[in-house]
Amino acid sequence: MSPLETIAPAPASVSPGRAWLRALELTAPIARNRNRILSTVIEERAEQLGDAPALLSDRECMTYGQLSQRINQYARWALDLGIGQGEVVGLLMTNRPEYLAIWLGISSVGGVVSLLNVNLTGSSLAHCIHVVSPKHLIVASEFAGQLVAALPAVSPPPTVWIHGNEPSSWPRLDLEIEAKSGEALSEHEKRPPTIEDKALYIYTSGTTGLPKAANISHARVMQWGHWFAGMMGAQATDRMYNCLPMYHSVGGVQVPGAILVAGGTVILREKFSASQFWNDIVRWDCTLFQYIGELCRYLLHAPPSANETAHRIRMACGNGLAPEVWDGFKNRFSIPQILEFYASTEGGVSLFNIQGRRGAIGHIPGYLTHRFSPALVVFDVEKGEPVRDAQGFCIRCAPNEAGEAIGKGSDDPSNIGSRFEGYTNTEASERKILRNVFELGDVWIRTGDLMRKDEQGYFYFVDRIGDTFRWKGENVATCEVAEAICAFPGVKHANVYGVTVPATEGRAGMATLVTEDELDLAELRQHLINRLPPYARPLFLRIRKNMDLTGTFKYSKTDLVRQGFDPASSDDAVYFNHLELGAFTPLDQQLYERIQMGAIRV
């Protein structure tokens, strides 16, 4: 029997104990059923639910029966092309029901689909294509131009199939698919992969460099969907609103997977719109929505909407809800329950805060700590690696001490959630592995994230290791500085990073801000004195109208760090925290040169 039939419906508010039990019950059978992959689950749901809505959007809609048929059409297309086990097909397409049908169909017969970020252009897009060496590449007609510009840098070039009616010399995939049968594949046609086989390549967000392609097996796809179905208490009556990019693990796999395995409905929007968010939620009668990164902050700063509390939402689930946004978001929009979690695309560590503790990213029940609990180890920011004791072993953090989170490496086939499947780049994968951590021969997986754990066992995100910097001999966590800045009235967004100042050690703090109106810089400076130690107070401020985000709603820092505090690098206003004058002073070229020469005390 399928999990849909054996797990009782969840209550409107999911209790912690029940959530963990449901997640364990739903994921336990995965390892025992090696040939049951997500497309198999969709086929089962189609038999059970038929005409029930599976995927809805303004562009197109699919029932469970139609989705299953579409998957079979793409499977036949892949078989007819001779796409073999493990061969790669790139996919460059915006959010829509067809997107899911494409990768489910191709992967159901052994192909591996590379989910390409639609925001990438030029060399960045070429890099992402090149690192997975696809034989074929599917592009939606609206992205044909940016693909044309990137392809000269890709060798060998893939065979390109265009989806849509844009004039092109490439063959029309949408027409090819319509000619394929949607009937279930015969035993002769089937080339079923196992859960151990690769299903997808999903890319890291590339906030600090070029994206890496993470290996995603069918087991991970199944684990994500069933685990989150359990944690959210997903049921057939649920309608999940998804405006997150489907090339990302959350928006493209976890969200649709969790709802589809439960027999519910996924509402897809092409991209996030703060002005239309609550209108969509009410129009589609949604009961759940997913968030990532700064999405919630954008909603909180949006003008009031008549529909912002006229909804039927029972839970918001996601990761990256900042502590200073949490209460305001929950109260203003009448969100009954928030499920904040932490996970990485490549695996190793996952955490869940089903209790709704403000600012926490997770808590492990005592009876499961032996199986899931990560370790936090003391970290040397300057060396960029964990501290080792005299015997050469890592040192566990004390309560509330920040350290790198690491997960125990596991080859246990039943513990799919703790697997690390790595990247296409072997060297990048190896850099994520720690050996001889607490004893000779043990293996742990690095997250690259600093966390702390309080006395009650709640985990809190501190910072990305690449973002934390040293100044005046102290570690500066950019997230904590940003939280303090955003607590000042009128600050909508704060992106904090370290910049190099000549003749000094470490990096000085700089914050790029988006504000509602002109700030009282004297009041802001006093606010920061009251909230932060001297070494953590930003030395430079940059005020701009908009903040650059990645496709996954994270602040992009690369260009800001490169531009530093040079006022000539942009038209934005830049200010210097002048210690001798006790004020934020406009930074012009003359003052910049004096700082560069070391004539000003910093």
Coordinates of N, CA, C and O in Angstrom, one line a residue, residues 270-349:
E270 N 5.3 31.9 -12.0 CA 6.6 31.9 -12.7 C 7.7 32.6 -11.8 O 8.8 32.1 -11.8
K271 N 7.3 33.6 -11.1 CA 8.3 34.3 -10.2 C 7.6 35.0 -9.1 O 6.4 35.3 -9.2
F272 N 8.3 35.3 -8.0 CA 7.7 35.9 -6.9 C 7.3 37.4 -7.2 O 8.0 38.1 -7.9
S273 N 6.1 37.7 -6.7 CA 5.6 39.1 -6.8 C 5.1 39.5 -5.4 O 4.1 38.9 -4.9
A274 N 5.7 40.5 -4.7 CA 5.2 40.9 -3.4 C 3.8 41.5 -3.5 O 3.0 41.3 -2.6
S275 N 3.6 42.2 -4.6 CA 2.3 42.9 -4.7 C 1.1 41.9 -5.0 O 0.0 42.2 -4.7
Q276 N 1.4 40.8 -5.6 CA 0.4 39.8 -6.0 C 0.4 38.6 -5.1 O -0.5 37.7 -5.3
F277 N 1.3 38.5 -4.1 CA 1.4 37.3 -3.4 C 0.1 36.9 -2.7 O -0.4 35.7 -2.8
W278 N -0.4 37.8 -1.9 CA -1.6 37.4 -1.1 C -2.9 37.3 -2.0 O -3.8 36.5 -1.7
N279 N -2.9 38.0 -3.1 CA -4.0 37.9 -4.0 C -4.0 36.5 -4.6 O -5.1 35.8 -4.7
D280 N -2.8 36.0 -4.9 CA -2.7 34.6 -5.5 C -3.1 33.6 -4.4 O -3.8 32.6 -4.7
I281 N -2.6 33.8 -3.2 CA -2.9 32.9 -2.1 C -4.4 32.7 -1.9 O -4.9 31.6 -1.8
V282 N -5.1 33.8 -2.0 CA -6.6 33.7 -1.8 C -7.3 33.2 -3.1 O -8.2 32.4 -3.0
R283 N -6.8 33.7 -4.2 CA -7.4 33.3 -5.5 C -7.4 31.8 -5.7 O -8.3 31.1 -6.2
W284 N -6.2 31.2 -5.3 CA -6.0 29.7 -5.5 C -6.4 28.9 -4.3 O -6.3 27.7 -4.2
D285 N -6.9 29.6 -3.2 CA -7.4 29.0 -2.0 C -6.3 28.1 -1.4 O -6.5 26.9 -1.0
C286 N -5.1 28.7 -1.2 CA -3.9 27.9 -0.7 C -4.0 27.7 0.8 O -4.5 28.5 1.5
T287 N -3.4 26.5 1.2 CA -3.3 26.2 2.6 C -1.9 26.3 3.1 O -1.6 26.3 4.3
L288 N -0.9 26.2 2.2 CA 0.5 26.2 2.6 C 1.2 27.1 1.6 O 0.8 27.3 0.5
F289 N 2.4 27.7 2.1 CA 3.3 28.3 1.1 C 4.7 28.1 1.6 O 4.9 27.9 2.8
Q290 N 5.6 28.1 0.6 CA 7.0 27.9 0.9 C 7.8 29.2 0.7 O 7.5 30.0 -0.2
Y291 N 8.8 29.5 1.6 CA 9.6 30.7 1.5 C 11.1 30.3 1.5 O 11.4 29.2 2.0
I292 N 11.9 31.1 1.0 CA 13.4 31.0 1.2 C 14.0 32.4 1.3 O 13.4 33.4 0.8
G293 N 15.1 32.5 1.9 CA 15.9 33.7 1.9 C 15.1 34.9 2.4 O 14.4 34.9 3.4
E294 N 15.2 36.0 1.7 CA 14.6 37.3 2.1 C 13.2 37.5 1.6 O 12.7 38.6 1.7
L295 N 12.5 36.4 1.1 CA 11.2 36.6 0.6 C 10.2 37.2 1.6 O 9.4 38.1 1.3
C296 N 10.3 36.7 2.9 CA 9.4 37.2 3.9 C 9.7 38.6 4.3 O 8.7 39.4 4.6
R297 N 10.9 39.1 4.2 CA 11.2 40.5 4.5 C 10.6 41.4 3.4 O 10.1 42.4 3.7
Y298 N 10.7 40.9 2.1 CA 10.0 41.7 1.1 C 8.5 41.8 1.3 O 7.9 42.9 1.0
L299 N 7.9 40.7 1.7 CA 6.4 40.8 2.0 C 6.1 41.7 3.1 O 5.2 42.5 3.1
L300 N 7.0 41.7 4.2 CA 6.7 42.5 5.3 C 6.9 44.0 5.0 O 6.2 44.8 5.6
H301 N 7.7 44.3 4.1 CA 7.9 45.7 3.7 C 7.0 46.2 2.6 O 7.0 47.4 2.2
A302 N 6.2 45.3 2.1 CA 5.2 45.6 1.0 C 4.0 46.4 1.6 O 3.7 46.2 2.8
P303 N 3.4 47.3 0.8 CA 2.2 48.0 1.3 C 1.1 47.0 1.7 O 1.1 45.8 1.2
P304 N 0.2 47.4 2.6 CA -0.9 46.5 3.0 C -1.7 46.0 1.9 O -2.0 46.7 0.9
S305 N -2.2 44.7 1.9 CA -3.0 44.1 0.9 C -4.3 43.7 1.6 O -4.3 43.2 2.7
A306 N -5.4 43.9 0.9 CA -6.7 43.5 1.4 C -6.8 42.0 1.7 O -7.6 41.6 2.6
N307 N -6.0 41.2 1.0 CA -6.1 39.8 1.2 C -5.0 39.2 2.1 O -4.9 38.0 2.3
E308 N -4.2 40.0 2.7 CA -3.1 39.5 3.5 C -3.5 38.7 4.7 O -2.7 38.0 5.3
T309 N -4.7 38.9 5.2 CA -5.2 38.0 6.3 C -6.5 37.3 5.9 O -7.1 36.7 6.8
A310 N -6.9 37.4 4.7 CA -8.2 36.8 4.3 C -7.9 35.4 3.7 O -8.7 35.0 2.7
H311 N -6.9 34.7 4.1 CA -6.5 33.5 3.5 C -6.8 32.3 4.4 O -7.3 32.4 5.6
R312 N -6.5 31.1 3.9 CA -6.7 29.9 4.6 C -5.4 29.1 4.9 O -5.4 27.9 5.1
I313 N -4.3 29.9 5.0 CA -3.0 29.3 5.2 C -2.9 28.7 6.6 O -3.3 29.4 7.6
R314 N -2.4 27.5 6.7 CA -2.3 26.8 8.0 C -0.8 26.8 8.4 O -0.5 26.6 9.6
M315 N 0.1 26.9 7.4 CA 1.5 26.8 7.7 C 2.3 27.5 6.6 O 2.0 27.4 5.4
A316 N 3.4 28.1 7.0 CA 4.5 28.6 6.1 C 5.7 27.8 6.4 O 6.1 27.7 7.6
C317 N 6.3 27.2 5.4 CA 7.5 26.4 5.6 C 8.7 26.9 4.7 O 8.5 27.3 3.6
G318 N 9.8 27.0 5.3 CA 11.0 27.4 4.5 C 12.2 27.6 5.3 O 12.3 27.1 6.5
N319 N 13.2 28.2 4.7 CA 14.5 28.5 5.4 C 15.0 29.9 5.1 O 14.8 30.4 4.0
G320 N 15.5 30.5 6.1 CA 16.1 31.9 6.0 C 15.2 33.0 6.5 O 15.5 34.1 6.2
L321 N 14.2 32.6 7.4 CA 13.4 33.7 8.0 C 14.2 34.3 9.1 O 14.4 33.7 10.2
A322 N 14.6 35.6 8.9 CA 15.5 36.3 9.8 C 14.8 36.5 11.2 O 13.6 36.7 11.2
P323 N 15.5 36.4 12.3 CA 14.9 36.6 13.6 C 14.1 37.9 13.8 O 13.1 37.9 14.4
E324 N 14.7 39.0 13.2 CA 14.1 40.3 13.3 C 12.8 40.4 12.5 O 12.0 41.4 12.7
V325 N 12.6 39.5 11.6 CA 11.4 39.5 10.7 C 10.3 38.6 11.2 O 9.1 38.8 11.0
W326 N 10.7 37.6 12.0 CA 9.9 36.5 12.4 C 8.5 36.9 13.0 O 7.4 36.6 12.4
D327 N 8.5 37.6 14.1 CA 7.3 37.9 14.8 C 6.4 38.9 14.0 O 5.2 38.7 13.9
G328 N 7.0 39.9 13.4 CA 6.2 40.8 12.6 C 5.6 40.1 11.4 O 4.4 40.4 11.1
F329 N 6.3 39.2 10.8 CA 5.7 38.4 9.7 C 4.5 37.6 10.1 O 3.5 37.6 9.5
K330 N 4.8 36.8 11.2 CA 3.7 35.9 11.7 C 2.5 36.6 12.1 O 1.3 36.2 11.8
N331 N 2.7 37.7 12.8 CA 1.5 38.5 13.4 C 0.8 39.3 12.3 O -0.5 39.3 12.3
R332 N 1.5 40.0 11.5 CA 0.8 40.8 10.5 C 0.0 40.0 9.5 O -1.2 40.4 9.2
F333 N 0.5 38.8 9.1 CA -0.2 38.0 8.1 C -1.0 36.9 8.7 O -1.4 36.0 7.9
S334 N -1.1 36.8 10.0 CA -1.9 35.8 10.6 C -1.5 34.4 10.2 O -2.3 33.6 9.7
I335 N -0.2 34.1 10.3 CA 0.3 32.7 10.0 C 0.2 31.8 11.2 O 0.9 32.1 12.2
P336 N -0.6 30.8 11.2 CA -0.8 30.0 12.4 C 0.5 29.2 12.8 O 0.8 29.1 14.0
Q337 N 1.3 28.8 11.9 CA 2.4 27.9 12.2 C 3.5 28.2 11.2 O 3.3 28.3 10.0
I338 N 4.8 28.3 11.7 CA 6.0 28.5 10.8 C 6.8 27.2 11.1 O 7.2 26.9 12.2
L339 N 7.2 26.6 10.0 CA 8.2 25.5 10.0 C 9.4 25.9 9.3 O 9.5 26.0 8.1
E340 N 10.4 26.3 10.1 CA 11.7 26.8 9.6 C 12.6 25.5 9.6 O 12.6 24.7 10.6
F341 N 13.4 25.4 8.5 CA 14.3 24.2 8.5 C 15.6 24.7 7.9 O 15.8 25.8 7.4
Y342 N 16.6 23.8 8.1 CA 17.9 24.0 7.5 C 18.3 22.8 6.7 O 18.2 21.7 7.2
A343 N 18.8 22.9 5.5 CA 19.3 21.8 4.7 C 20.1 22.4 3.6 O 20.0 23.5 3.2
S344 N 21.0 21.5 3.0 CA 21.8 21.9 1.9 C 21.5 21.0 0.7 O 21.1 19.8 1.0
T345 N 21.6 21.5 -0.5 CA 21.3 20.7 -1.7 C 22.1 19.4 -1.7 O 21.6 18.3 -2.0
E346 N 23.4 19.6 -1.4 CA 24.3 18.4 -1.5 C 24.2 17.4 -0.3 O 24.8 16.3 -0.4
G347 N 23.5 17.8 0.7 CA 23.3 16.8 1.8 C 24.3 16.9 2.9 O 25.2 17.7 2.9
G348 N 24.1 16.1 3.9 CA 25.0 16.0 5.1 C 24.3 16.4 6.4 O 24.4 15.7 7.4
V349 N 23.6 17.5 6.4 CA 22.9 18.0 7.6 C 21.6 18.5 7.3 O 21.4 19.3 6.3

